[in-house]
PDB file of C-alpha atoms in Angstrom:
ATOM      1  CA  UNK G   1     -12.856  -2.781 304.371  1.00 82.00           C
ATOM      2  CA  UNK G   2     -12.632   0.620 303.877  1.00 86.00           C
ATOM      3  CA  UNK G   3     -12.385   3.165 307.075  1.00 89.00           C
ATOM      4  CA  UNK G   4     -11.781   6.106 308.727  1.00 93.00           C
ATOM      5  CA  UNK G   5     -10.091   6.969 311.909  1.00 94.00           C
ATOM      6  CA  UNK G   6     -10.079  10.287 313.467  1.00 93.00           C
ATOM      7  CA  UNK G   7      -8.067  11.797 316.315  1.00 85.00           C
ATOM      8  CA  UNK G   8     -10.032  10.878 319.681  1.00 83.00           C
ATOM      9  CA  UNK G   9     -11.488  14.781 321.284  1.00 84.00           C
ATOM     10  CA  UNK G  10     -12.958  16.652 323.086  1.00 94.00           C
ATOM     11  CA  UNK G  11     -10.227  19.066 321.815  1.00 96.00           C
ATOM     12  CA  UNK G  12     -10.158  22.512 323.523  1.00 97.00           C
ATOM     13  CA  UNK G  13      -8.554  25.664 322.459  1.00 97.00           C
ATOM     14  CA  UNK G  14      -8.032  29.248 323.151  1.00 97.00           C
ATOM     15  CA  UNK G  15      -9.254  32.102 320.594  1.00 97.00           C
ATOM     16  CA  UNK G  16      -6.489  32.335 317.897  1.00 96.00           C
ATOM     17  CA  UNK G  17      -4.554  29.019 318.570  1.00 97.00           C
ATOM     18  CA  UNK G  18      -3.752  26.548 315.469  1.00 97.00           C
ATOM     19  CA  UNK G  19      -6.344  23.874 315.399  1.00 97.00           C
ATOM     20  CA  UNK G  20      -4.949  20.529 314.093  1.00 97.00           C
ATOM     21  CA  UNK G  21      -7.404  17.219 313.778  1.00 97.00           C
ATOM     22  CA  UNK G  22      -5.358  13.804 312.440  1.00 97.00           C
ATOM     23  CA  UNK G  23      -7.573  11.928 310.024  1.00 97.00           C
ATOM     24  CA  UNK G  24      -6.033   8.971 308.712  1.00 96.00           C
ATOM     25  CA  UNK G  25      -7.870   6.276 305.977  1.00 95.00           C
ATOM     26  CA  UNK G  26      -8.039   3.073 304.760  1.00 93.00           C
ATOM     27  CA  UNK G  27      -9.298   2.208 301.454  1.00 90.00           C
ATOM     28  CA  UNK G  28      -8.424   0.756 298.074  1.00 84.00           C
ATOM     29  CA  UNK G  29      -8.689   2.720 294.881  1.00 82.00           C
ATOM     30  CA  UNK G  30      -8.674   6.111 295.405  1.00 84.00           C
ATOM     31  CA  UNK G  31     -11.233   7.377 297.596  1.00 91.00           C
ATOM     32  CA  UNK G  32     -12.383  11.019 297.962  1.00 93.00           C
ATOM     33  CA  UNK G  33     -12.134  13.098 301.214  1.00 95.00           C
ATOM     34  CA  UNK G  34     -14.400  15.097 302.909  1.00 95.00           C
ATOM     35  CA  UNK G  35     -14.706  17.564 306.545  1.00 97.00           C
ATOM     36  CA  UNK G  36     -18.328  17.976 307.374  1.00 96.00           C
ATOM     37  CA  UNK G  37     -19.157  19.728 310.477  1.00 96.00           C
ATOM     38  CA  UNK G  38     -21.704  19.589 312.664  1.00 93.00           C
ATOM     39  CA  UNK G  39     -22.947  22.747 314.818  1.00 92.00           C
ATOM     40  CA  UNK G  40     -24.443  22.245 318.109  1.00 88.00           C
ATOM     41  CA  UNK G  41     -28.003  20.796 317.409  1.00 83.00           C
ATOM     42  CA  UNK G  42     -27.759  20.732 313.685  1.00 85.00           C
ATOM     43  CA  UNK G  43     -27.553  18.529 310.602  1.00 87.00           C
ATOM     44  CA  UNK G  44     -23.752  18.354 308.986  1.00 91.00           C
ATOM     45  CA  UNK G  45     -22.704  20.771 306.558  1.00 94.00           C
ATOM     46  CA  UNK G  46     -19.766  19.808 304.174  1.00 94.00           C
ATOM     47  CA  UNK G  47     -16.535  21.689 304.905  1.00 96.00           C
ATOM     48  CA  UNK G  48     -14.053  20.942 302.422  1.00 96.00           C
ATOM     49  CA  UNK G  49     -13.294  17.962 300.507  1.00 95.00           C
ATOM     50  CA  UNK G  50     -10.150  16.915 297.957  1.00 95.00           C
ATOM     51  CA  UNK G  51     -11.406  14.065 295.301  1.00 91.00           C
ATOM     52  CA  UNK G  52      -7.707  13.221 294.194  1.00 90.00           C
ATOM     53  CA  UNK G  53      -4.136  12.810 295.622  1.00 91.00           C
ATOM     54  CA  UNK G  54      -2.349  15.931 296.304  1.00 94.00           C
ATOM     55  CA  UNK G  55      -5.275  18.055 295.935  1.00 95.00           C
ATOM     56  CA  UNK G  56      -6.082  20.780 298.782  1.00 97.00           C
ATOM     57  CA  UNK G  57      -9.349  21.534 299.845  1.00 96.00           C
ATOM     58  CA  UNK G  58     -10.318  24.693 301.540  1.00 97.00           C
ATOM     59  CA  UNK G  59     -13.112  26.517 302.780  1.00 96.00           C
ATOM     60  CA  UNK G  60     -13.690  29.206 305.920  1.00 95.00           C
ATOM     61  CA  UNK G  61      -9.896  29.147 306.849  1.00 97.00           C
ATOM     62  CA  UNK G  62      -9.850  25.877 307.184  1.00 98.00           C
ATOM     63  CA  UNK G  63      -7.497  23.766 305.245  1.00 98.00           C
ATOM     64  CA  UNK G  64      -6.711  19.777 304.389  1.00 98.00           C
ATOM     65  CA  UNK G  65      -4.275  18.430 301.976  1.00 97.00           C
ATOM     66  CA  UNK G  66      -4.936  14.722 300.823  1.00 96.00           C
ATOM     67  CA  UNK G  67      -1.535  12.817 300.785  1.00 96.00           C
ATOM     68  CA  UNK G  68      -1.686   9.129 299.351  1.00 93.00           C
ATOM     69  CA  UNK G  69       1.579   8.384 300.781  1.00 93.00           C
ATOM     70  CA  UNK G  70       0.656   8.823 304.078  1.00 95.00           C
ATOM     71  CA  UNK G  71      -3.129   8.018 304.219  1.00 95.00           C
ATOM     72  CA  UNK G  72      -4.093  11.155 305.571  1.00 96.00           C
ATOM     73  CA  UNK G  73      -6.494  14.050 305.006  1.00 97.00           C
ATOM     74  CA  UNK G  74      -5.414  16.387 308.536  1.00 98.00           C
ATOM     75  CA  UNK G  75      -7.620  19.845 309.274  1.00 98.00           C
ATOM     76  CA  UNK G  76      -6.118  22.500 309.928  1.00 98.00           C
ATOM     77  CA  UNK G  77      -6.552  26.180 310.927  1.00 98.00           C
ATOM     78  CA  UNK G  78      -4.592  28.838 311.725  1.00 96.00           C
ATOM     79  CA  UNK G  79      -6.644  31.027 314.227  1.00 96.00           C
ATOM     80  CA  UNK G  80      -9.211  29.655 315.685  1.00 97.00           C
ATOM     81  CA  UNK G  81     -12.635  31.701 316.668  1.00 97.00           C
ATOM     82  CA  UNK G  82     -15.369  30.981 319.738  1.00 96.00           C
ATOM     83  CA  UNK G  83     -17.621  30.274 316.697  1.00 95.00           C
ATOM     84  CA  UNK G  84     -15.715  27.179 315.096  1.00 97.00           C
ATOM     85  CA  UNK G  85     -16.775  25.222 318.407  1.00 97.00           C
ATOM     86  CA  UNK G  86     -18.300  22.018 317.050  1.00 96.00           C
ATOM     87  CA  UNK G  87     -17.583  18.028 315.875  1.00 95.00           C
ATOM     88  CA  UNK G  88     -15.632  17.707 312.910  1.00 97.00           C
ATOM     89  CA  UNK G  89     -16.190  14.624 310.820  1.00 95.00           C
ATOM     90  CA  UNK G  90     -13.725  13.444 308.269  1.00 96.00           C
ATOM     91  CA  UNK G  91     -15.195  11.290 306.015  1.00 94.00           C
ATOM     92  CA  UNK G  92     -14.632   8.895 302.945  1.00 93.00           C
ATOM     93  CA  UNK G  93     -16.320   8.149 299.558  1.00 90.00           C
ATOM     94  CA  UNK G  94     -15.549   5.446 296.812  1.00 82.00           C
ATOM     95  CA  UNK G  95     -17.179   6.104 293.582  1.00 74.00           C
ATOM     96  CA  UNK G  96     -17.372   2.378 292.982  1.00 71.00           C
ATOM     97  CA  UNK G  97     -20.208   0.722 295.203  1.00 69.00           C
ATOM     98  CA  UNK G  98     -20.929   4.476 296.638  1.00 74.00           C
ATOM     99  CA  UNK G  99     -19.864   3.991 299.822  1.00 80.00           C
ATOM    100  CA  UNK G 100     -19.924   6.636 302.429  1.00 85.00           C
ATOM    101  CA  UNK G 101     -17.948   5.932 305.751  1.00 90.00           C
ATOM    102  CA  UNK G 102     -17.582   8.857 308.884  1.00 91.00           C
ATOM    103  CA  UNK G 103     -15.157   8.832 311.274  1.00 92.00           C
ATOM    104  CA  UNK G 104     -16.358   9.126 314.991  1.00 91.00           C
ATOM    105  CA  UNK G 105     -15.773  12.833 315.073  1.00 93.00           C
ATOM    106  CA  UNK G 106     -13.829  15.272 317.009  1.00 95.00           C
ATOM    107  CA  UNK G 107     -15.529  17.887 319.299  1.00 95.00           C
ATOM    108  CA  UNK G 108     -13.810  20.974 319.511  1.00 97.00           C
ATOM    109  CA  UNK G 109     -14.333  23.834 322.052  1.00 97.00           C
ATOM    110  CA  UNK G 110     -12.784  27.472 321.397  1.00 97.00           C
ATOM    111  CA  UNK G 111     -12.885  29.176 324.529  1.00 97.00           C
ATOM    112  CA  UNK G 112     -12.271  33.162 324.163  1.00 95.00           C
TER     113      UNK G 112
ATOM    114  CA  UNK R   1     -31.100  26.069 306.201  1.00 82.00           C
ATOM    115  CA  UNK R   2     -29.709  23.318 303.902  1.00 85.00           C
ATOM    116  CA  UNK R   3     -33.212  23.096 302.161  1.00 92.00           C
ATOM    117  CA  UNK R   4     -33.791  19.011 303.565  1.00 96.00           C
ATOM    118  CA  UNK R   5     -36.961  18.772 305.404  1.00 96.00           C
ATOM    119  CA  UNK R   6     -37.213  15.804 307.690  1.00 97.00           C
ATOM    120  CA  UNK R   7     -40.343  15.131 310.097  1.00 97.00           C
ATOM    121  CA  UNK R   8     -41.114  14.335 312.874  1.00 97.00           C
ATOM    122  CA  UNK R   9     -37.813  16.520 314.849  1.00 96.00           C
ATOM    123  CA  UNK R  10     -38.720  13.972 317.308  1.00 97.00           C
ATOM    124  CA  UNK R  11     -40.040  10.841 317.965  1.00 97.00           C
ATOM    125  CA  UNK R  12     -40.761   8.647 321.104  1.00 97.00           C
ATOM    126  CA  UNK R  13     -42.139   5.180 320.905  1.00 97.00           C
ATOM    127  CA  UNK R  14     -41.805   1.689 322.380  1.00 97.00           C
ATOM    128  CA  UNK R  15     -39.874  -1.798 321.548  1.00 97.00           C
ATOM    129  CA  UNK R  16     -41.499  -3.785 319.136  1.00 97.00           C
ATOM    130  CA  UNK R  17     -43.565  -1.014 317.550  1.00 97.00           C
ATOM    131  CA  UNK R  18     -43.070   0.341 313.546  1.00 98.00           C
ATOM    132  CA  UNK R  19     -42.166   3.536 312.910  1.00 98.00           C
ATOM    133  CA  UNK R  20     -41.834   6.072 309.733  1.00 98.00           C
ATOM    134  CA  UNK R  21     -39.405   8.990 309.096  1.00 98.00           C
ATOM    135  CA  UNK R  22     -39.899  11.512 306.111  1.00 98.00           C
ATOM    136  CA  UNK R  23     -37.458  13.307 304.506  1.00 98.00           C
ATOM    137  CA  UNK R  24     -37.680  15.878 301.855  1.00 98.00           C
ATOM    138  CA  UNK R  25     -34.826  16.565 299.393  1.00 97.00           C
ATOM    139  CA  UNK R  26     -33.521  20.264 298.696  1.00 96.00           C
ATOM    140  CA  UNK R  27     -35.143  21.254 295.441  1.00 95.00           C
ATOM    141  CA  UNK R  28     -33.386  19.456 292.621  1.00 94.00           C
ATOM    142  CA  UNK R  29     -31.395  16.802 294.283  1.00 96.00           C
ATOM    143  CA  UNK R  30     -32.662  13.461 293.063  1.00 96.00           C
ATOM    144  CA  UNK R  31     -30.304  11.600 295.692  1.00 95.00           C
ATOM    145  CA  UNK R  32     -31.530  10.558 298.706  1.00 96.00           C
ATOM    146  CA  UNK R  33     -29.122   9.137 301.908  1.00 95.00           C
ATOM    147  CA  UNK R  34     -30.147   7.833 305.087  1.00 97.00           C
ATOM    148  CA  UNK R  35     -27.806   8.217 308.056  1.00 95.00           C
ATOM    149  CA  UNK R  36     -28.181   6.833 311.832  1.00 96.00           C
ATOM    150  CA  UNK R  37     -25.752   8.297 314.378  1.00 92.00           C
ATOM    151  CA  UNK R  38     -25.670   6.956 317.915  1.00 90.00           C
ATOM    152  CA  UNK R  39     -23.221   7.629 321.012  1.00 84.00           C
ATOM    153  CA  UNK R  40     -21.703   3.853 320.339  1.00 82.00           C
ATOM    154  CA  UNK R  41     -21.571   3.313 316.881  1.00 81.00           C
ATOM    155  CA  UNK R  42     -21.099   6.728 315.717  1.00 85.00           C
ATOM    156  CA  UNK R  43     -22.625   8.298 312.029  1.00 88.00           C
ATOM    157  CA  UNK R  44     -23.312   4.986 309.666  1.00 92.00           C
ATOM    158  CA  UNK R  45     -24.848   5.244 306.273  1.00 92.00           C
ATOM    159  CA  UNK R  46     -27.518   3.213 305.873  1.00 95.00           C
ATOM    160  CA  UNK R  47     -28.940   3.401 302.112  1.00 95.00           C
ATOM    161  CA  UNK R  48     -29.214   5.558 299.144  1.00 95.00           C
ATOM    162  CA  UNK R  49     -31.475   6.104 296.731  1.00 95.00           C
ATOM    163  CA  UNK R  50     -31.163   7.884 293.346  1.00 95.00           C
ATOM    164  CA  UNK R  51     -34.579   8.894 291.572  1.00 95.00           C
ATOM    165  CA  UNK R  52     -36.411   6.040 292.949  1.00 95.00           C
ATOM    166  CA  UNK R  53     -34.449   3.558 292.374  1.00 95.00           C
ATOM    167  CA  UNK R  54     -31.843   2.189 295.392  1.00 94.00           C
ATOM    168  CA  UNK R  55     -28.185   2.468 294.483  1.00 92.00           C
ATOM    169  CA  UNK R  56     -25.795   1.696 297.480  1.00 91.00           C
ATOM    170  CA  UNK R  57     -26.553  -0.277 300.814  1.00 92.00           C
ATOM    171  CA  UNK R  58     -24.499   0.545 304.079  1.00 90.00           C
ATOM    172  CA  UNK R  59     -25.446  -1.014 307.453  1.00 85.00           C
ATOM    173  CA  UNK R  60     -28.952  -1.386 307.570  1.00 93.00           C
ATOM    174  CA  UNK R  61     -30.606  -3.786 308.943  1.00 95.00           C
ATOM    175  CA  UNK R  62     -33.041  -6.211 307.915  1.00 96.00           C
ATOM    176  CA  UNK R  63     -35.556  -4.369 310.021  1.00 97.00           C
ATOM    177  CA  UNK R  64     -35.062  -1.305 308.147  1.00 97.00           C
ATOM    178  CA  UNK R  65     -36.587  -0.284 304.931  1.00 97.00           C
ATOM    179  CA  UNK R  66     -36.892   2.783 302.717  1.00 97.00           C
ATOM    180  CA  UNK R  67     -37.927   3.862 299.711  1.00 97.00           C
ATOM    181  CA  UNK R  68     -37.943   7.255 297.349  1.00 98.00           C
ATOM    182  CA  UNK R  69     -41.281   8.014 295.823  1.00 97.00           C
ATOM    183  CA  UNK R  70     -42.066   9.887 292.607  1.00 96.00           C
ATOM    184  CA  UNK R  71     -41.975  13.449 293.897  1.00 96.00           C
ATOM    185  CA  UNK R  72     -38.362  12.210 295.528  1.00 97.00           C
ATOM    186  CA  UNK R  73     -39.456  12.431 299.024  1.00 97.00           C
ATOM    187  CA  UNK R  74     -38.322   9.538 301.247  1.00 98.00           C
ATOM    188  CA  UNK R  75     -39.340   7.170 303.968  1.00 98.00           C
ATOM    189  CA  UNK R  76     -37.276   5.147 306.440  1.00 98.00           C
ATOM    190  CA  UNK R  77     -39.767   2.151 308.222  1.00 98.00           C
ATOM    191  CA  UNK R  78     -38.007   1.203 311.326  1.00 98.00           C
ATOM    192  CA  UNK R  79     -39.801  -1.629 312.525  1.00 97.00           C
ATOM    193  CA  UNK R  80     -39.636  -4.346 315.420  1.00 97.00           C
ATOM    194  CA  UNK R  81     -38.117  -1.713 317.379  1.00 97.00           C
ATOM    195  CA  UNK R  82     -35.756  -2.724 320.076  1.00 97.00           C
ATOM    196  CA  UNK R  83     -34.233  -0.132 322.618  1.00 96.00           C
ATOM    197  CA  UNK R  84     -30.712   0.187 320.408  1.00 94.00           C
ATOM    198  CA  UNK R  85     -32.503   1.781 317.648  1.00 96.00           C
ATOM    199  CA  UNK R  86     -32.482   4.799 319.804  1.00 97.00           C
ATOM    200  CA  UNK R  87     -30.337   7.057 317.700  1.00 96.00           C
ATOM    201  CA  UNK R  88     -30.463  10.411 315.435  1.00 95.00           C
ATOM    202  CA  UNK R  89     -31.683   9.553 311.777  1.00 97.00           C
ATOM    203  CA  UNK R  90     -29.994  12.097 309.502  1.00 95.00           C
ATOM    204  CA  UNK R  91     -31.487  12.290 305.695  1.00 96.00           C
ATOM    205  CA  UNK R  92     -28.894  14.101 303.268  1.00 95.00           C
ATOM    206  CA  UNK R  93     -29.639  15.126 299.150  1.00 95.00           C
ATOM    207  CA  UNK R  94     -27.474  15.408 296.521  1.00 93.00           C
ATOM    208  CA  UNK R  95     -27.756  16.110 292.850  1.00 93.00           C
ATOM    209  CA  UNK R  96     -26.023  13.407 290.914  1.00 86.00           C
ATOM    210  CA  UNK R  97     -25.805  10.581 293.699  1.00 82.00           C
ATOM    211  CA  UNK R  98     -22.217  10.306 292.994  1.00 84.00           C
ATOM    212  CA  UNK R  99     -21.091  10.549 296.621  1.00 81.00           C
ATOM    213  CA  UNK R 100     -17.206  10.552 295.618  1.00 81.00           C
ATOM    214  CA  UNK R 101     -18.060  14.105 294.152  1.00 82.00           C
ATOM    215  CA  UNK R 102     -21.432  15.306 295.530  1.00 85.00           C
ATOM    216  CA  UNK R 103     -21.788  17.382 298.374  1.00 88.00           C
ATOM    217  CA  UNK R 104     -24.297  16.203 300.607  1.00 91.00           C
ATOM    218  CA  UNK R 105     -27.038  18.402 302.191  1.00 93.00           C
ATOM    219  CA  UNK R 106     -28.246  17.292 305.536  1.00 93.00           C
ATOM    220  CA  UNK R 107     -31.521  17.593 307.022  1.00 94.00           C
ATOM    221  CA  UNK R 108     -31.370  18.877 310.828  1.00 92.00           C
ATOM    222  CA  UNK R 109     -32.431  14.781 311.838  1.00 94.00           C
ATOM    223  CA  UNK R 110     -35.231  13.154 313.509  1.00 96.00           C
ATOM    224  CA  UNK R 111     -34.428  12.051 317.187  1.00 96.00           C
ATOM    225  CA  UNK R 112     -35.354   8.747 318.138  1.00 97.00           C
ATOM    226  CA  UNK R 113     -36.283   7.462 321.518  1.00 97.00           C
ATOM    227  CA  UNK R 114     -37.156   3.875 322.027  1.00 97.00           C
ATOM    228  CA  UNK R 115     -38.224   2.806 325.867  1.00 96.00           C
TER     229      UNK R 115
END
């Protein structure tokens, strides 16, 4: 069946270091990609998201390009700040049978 | 504030009782998602519902039910609990209930303690 796995955390970082978090899917078709992020004691709040091969999605700084060949949908950012501390979830969606599927989330720490 | 109301914030009860969580949609969404995250099996979708009717099942179990009534609101009976069920129920809206396009809104979750 279809899945998502994400790079294991917690992942800690200085102020202004590049942030990279591997997300890697399985899924027939051709699936849509999304980041959500979830703040400390919040609900999750979509990030970015790419609904077709090749297609870059970008929002905050943060960036993920969705590459077919390689199965993979990797955030990235280029400076990080003290306030992007949180859990990252990639995620998948199929239109047919609207199916949702999370990966297990990466916590990341920015320390200044 | 994504505009998804969900009561109770928290919830304590014990195994084998019935409970009911309410979620409100943002204004306009007539999608409706139901999410349970836990330390072991992470975020799982559990059902959707699109104007009142149910359009895609995830893992939910046969001890679960929910519905979307006519003012879109919608209710997630947990019943028979047992002490796994302990968990973080997340509700999320959408507009079209396409979730290969929609964003999803998500309510701030109603934690769930079982004992």
């Amino acid at each position: 069946g279809d899945s998502v796995t994400q790079m294991e955390g917690p992942v800690t970082l200085s102020e202004e270091a590049f942030l990279t978090i591997n997300c890697t899917y399985t899924a027939t078709g051709y699936p849509s990609l999304f980041w959500y992020v979830q703040y400390p004691g919040e609900g999750l709040q979509l990030l970015l998201k790419a609904t077709k091969a090749d297609d870059k999605g970008s929002n905050k700084g943060f960036e993920a390009t969705y590459r077919k060949e390689t199965t993979s949908f990797h955030l990235e950012k280029g400076s990080v700040q003290v306030s992007d501390s949180a859990v990252y979830f990639c995620a998948l969606a199929q239109y047919s049978g609207n199916q949702f599927y999370f990966g297990t989330g990466t916590s990341l720490t920015v320390i200044p | 504030d994504s505009g998804v109301t969900q009561t109770p914030k928290h919830l304590i009860t014990a195994t084998g009782q019935r409970v009911t969580l309410r979620c409100s949609p943002r204004s306009g969404d007539l999608s409706v998602y139901w999410y349970q995250q836990s330390l072991d099996q992470g975020l799982q979708f559990l059902i959707q519902y699109y104007n009142g009717e149910e359009r895609a099942k995830g893992n939910i179990l046969e001890r679960f039910s929910a519905q979307q009534f006519p003012d879109l609101h919608s209710e997630l009976n947990l019943s028979s609990l047992e002490l796994g069920d302990s968990a973080l129920y997340f509700c999320a809206s959408s507009f079209s209930g396409d979730s290969s396009t929609d964003t999803q809104y998500f309510g701030p979750g109603t934690r769930l303690t079982v004992l």
